[in-house]
Coordinates of C-alpha atoms and ligand atoms in Angstrom, one line a residue:
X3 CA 1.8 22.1 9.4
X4 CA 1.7 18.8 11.5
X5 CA 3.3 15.8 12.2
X6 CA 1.2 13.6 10.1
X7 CA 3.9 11.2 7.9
X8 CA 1.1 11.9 5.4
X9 CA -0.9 15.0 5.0
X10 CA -3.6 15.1 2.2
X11 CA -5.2 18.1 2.0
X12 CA -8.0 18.9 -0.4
X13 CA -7.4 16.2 -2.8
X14 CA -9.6 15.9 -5.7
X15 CA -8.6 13.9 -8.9
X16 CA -10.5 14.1 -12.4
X17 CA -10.0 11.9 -15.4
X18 CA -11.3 14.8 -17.9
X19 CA -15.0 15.6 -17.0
X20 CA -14.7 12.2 -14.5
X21 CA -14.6 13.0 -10.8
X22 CA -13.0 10.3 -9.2
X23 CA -11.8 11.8 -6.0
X24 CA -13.1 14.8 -4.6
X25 CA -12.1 16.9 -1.3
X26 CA -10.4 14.6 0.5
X27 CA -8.2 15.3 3.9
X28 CA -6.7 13.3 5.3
X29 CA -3.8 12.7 8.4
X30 CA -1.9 9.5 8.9
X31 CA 0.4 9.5 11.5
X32 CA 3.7 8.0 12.0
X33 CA 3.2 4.2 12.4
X34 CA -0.4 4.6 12.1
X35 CA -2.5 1.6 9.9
X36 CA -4.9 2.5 8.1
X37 CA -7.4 0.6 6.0
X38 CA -9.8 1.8 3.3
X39 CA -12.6 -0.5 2.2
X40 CA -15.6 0.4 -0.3
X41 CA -17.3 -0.8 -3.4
X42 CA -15.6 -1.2 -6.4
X43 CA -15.2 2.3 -8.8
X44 CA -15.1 4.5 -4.7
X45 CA -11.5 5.8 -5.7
X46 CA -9.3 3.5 -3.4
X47 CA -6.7 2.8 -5.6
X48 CA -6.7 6.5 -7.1
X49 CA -6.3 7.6 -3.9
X50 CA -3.4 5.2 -3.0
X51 CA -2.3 5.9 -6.6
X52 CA -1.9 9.7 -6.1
X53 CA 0.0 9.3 -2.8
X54 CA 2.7 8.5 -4.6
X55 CA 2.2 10.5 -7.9
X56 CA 1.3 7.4 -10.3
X57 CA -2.0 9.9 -10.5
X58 CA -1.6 13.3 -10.5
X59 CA -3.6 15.2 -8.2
X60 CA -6.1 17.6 -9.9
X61 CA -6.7 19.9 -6.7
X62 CA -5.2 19.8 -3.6
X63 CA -1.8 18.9 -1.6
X64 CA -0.4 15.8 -0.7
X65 CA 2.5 15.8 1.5
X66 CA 4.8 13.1 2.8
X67 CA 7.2 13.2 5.8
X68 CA 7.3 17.1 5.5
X69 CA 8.0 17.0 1.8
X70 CA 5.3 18.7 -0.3
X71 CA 4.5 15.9 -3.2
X72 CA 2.4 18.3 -4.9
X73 CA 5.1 21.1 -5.4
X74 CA 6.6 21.5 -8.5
X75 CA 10.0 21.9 -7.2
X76 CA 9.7 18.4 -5.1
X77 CA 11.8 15.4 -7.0
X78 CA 9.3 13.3 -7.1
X79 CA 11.7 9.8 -7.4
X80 CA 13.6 11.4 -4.4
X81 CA 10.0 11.1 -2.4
X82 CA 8.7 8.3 -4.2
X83 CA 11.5 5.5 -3.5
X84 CA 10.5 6.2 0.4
X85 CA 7.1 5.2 -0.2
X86 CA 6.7 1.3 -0.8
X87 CA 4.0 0.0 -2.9
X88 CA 2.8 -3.4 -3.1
X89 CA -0.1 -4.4 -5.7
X90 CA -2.5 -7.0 -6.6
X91 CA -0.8 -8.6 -9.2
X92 CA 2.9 -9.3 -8.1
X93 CA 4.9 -7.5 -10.9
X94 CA 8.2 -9.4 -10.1
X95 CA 10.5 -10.3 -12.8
X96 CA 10.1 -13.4 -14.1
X97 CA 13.0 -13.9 -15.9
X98 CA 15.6 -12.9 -12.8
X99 CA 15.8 -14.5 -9.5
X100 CA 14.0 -13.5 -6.5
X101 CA 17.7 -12.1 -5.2
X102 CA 17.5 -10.4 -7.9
X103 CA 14.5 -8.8 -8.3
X104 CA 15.2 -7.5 -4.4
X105 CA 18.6 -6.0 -5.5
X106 CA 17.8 -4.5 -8.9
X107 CA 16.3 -0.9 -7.5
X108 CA 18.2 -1.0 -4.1
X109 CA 21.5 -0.6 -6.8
X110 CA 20.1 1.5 -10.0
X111 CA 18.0 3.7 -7.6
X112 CA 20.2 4.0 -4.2
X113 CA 23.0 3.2 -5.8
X114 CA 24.3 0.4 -3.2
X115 CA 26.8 -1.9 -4.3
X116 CA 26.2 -5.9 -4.5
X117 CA 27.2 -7.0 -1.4
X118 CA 25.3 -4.7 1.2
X119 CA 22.4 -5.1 -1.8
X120 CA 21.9 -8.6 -1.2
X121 CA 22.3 -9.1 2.4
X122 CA 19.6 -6.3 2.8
X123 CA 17.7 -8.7 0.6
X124 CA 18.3 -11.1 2.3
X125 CA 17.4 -10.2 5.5
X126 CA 13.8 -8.9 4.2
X127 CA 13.4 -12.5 2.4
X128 CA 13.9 -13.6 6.1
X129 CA 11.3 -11.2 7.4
X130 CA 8.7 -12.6 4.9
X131 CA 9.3 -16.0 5.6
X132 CA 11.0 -16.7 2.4
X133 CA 14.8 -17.4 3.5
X134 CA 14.9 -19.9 1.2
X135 CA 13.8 -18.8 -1.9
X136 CA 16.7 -16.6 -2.6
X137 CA 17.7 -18.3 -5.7
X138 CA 14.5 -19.5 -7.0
X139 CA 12.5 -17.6 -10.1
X140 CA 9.7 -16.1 -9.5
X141 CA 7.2 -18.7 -11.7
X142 CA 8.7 -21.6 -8.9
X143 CA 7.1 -19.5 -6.1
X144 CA 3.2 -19.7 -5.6
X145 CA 1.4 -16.9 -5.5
X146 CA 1.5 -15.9 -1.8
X147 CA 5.4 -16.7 -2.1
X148 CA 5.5 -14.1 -4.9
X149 CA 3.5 -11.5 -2.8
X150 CA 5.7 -12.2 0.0
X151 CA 9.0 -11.8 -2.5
X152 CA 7.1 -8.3 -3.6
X153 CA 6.8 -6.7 0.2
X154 CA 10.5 -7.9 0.6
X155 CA 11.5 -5.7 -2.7
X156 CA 9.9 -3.1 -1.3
X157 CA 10.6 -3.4 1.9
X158 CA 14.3 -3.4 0.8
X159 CA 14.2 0.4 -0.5
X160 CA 13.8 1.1 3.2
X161 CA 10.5 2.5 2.8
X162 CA 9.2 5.1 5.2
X163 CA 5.4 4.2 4.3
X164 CA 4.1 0.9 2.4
X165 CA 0.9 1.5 0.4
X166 CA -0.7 -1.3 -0.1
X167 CA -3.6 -1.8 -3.2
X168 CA -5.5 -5.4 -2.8
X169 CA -2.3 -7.2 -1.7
X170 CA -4.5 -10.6 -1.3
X171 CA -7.4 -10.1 -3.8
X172 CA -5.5 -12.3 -6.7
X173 CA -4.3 -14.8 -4.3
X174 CA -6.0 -18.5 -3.6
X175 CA -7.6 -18.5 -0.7
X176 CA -5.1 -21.0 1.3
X177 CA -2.5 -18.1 0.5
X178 CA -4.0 -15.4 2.0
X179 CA -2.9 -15.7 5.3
X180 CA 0.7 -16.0 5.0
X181 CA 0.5 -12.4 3.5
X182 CA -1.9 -11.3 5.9
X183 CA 0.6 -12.4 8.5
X184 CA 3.4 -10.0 7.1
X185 CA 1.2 -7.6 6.7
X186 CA 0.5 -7.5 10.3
X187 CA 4.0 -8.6 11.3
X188 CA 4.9 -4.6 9.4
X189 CA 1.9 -2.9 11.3
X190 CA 3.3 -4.1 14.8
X191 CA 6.6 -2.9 14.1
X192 CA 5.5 0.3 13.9
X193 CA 5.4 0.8 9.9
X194 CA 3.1 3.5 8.5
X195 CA 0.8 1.5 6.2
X196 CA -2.0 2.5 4.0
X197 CA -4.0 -0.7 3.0
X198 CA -7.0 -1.3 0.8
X199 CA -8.5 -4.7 2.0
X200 CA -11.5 -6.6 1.7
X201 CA -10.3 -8.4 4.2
X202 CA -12.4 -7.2 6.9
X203 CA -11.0 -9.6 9.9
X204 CA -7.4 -8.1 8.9
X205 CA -8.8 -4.4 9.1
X206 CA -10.7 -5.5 12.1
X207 CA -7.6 -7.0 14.0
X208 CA -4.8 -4.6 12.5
X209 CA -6.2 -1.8 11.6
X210 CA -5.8 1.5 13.9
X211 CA -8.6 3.2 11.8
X212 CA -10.8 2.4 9.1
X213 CA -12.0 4.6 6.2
X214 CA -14.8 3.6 4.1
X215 CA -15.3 5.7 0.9
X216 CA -17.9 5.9 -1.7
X217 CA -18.3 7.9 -4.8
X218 CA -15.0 9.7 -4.6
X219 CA -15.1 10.7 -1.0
X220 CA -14.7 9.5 2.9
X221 CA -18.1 8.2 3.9
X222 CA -17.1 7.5 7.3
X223 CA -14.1 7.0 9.6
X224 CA -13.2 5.5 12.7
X225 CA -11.5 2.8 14.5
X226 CA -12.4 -0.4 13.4
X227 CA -14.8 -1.5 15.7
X228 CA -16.9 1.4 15.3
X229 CA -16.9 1.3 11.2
X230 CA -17.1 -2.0 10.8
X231 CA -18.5 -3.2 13.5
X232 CA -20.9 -0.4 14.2
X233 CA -21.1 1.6 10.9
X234 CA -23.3 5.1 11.1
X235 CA -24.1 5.6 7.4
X236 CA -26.8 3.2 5.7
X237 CA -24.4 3.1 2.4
X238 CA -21.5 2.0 4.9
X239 CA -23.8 -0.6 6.3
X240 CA -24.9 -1.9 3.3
X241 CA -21.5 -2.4 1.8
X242 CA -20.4 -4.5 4.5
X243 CA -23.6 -6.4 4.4
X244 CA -22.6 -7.5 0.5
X245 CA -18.7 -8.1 1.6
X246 CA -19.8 -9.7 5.6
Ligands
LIG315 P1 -11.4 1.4 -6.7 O1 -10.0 1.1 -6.5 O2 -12.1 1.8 -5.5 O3 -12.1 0.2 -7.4 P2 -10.5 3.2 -8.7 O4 -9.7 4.3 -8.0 O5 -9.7 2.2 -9.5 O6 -11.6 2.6 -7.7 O7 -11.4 3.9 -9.8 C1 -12.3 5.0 -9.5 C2 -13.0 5.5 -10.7 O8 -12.0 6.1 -11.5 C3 -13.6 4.4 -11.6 O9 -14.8 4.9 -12.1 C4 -12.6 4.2 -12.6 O10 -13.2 3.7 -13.8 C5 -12.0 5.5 -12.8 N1 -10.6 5.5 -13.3 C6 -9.6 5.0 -12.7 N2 -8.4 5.2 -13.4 C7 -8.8 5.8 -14.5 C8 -8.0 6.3 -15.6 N3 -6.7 6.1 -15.7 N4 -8.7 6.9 -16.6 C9 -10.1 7.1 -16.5 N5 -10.8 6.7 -15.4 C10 -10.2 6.0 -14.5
LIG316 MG1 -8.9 -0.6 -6.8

């Protein structure tokens, strides 16, 4: 056992004679930021994926704040709605209010009434910088509003670790930052966070450790400013020579 907020053990994931993810273990600690990076097809978002059992592992453990994902007897929605996940494309709904779209899974899921709903979403709209967009619909908002709005949902389960899967890759470049800037707003107050970036500044700056896969696995690992900045492995070095 440890203390890890999240334990992978072992992990490997097949998609039938594909091996997508193999042997990985892996310890993130309790407000701990970590940032994966690698080429395209590596397994980053398998591996974000399969922390919170939209994959299914094929070998190994995965464990979560002491509860064993991986265990048959573990309710996996129990587990899941403490994990937050935030994605490339925004998946809001378009056709209800931003409010709305905070409040929806704080009441089905954790059953809270209206009232507490909405003034917990509306103090994570205030956390994101979007105070004022309570009442707007989602296709008002641009882009980086609508990322923002999406962190806030989650953020609104009272997540014990945000996952986060390319959060800025489908965003205009002018938007990025503002994201970026919530992003690292979460890691300082102590949030466990599991990003995959291309953002190398942000991993640079935020980052507590950096793990660059390839071909299914862990190439290397290390605080930032050794993996980035001084990577050991020629395939590490040569990725960030194509994304640099
Ligand atoms: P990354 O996020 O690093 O780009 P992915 O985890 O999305 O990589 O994909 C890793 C590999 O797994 C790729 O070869 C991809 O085609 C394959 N893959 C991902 N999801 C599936 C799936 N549902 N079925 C079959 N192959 C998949
Ligand atoms: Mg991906």
């Amino acid at each position: 056992m440890s203390d890890a907020m999240i334990d992978i053990s072992g992990l490997g994931k097949s998609f039938g004679a594909l091996e997508v993810l193999r042997d990985i273990d892996q310890q993130v600690a309790t407000g701990e930021v970590v940032c994966v990076i690698g080429p395209s097809g590596s397994g980053k978002s398998t591996l974000l994926r399969c922390v919170n059992l939209l994959e299914e592992p094929t070998a190994g453990s995965i464990t979560v704040d002491g509860v064993e994902l991986t265990d048959p007897d573990t309710d996996i929605d129990t587990v899941r709605r403490r994990i937050g996940m935030v994605f490339q494309q925004f998946n809001l709904f378009s056709h209800l209010s931003v409010l709305s779209n905070l409040t929806v899974a704080q009441r089905k899921v954790l059953r809270r009434g209206k009232a507490e709903a909405e003034s917990i979403a509306r103090e994570n709209l205030h956390r994101v910088g979007l105070a004022d967009k309570a009442d707007a619909m989602p296709p008002q908002l641009s882009g980086g509003q609508q990322q923002r709005a999406g962190i806030a949902r989650a953020l609104s389960m009272n997540p014990d670790v945000m996952l986060f899967d390319e959060p800025t890759s489908a965003l205009d470049p002018e938007l990025v930052g503002d994201v970026l800037a919530v992003m690292r707003g979460l890691a300082e107050e102590g949030m466990t966070m599991l990003v995959v970036t291309h953002e190398m500044q942000f991993a640079r700056e935020v980052a507590d450790r950096v793990l660059f896969m390839d071909g299914g696995g862990i190439v290397e690992q290390g605080p930032p400013a050794e993996v980035i900045g001084a990577p050991r492995e020629e395939r590490t070095r040569s990725f960030l020579a194509r994304v640099l």
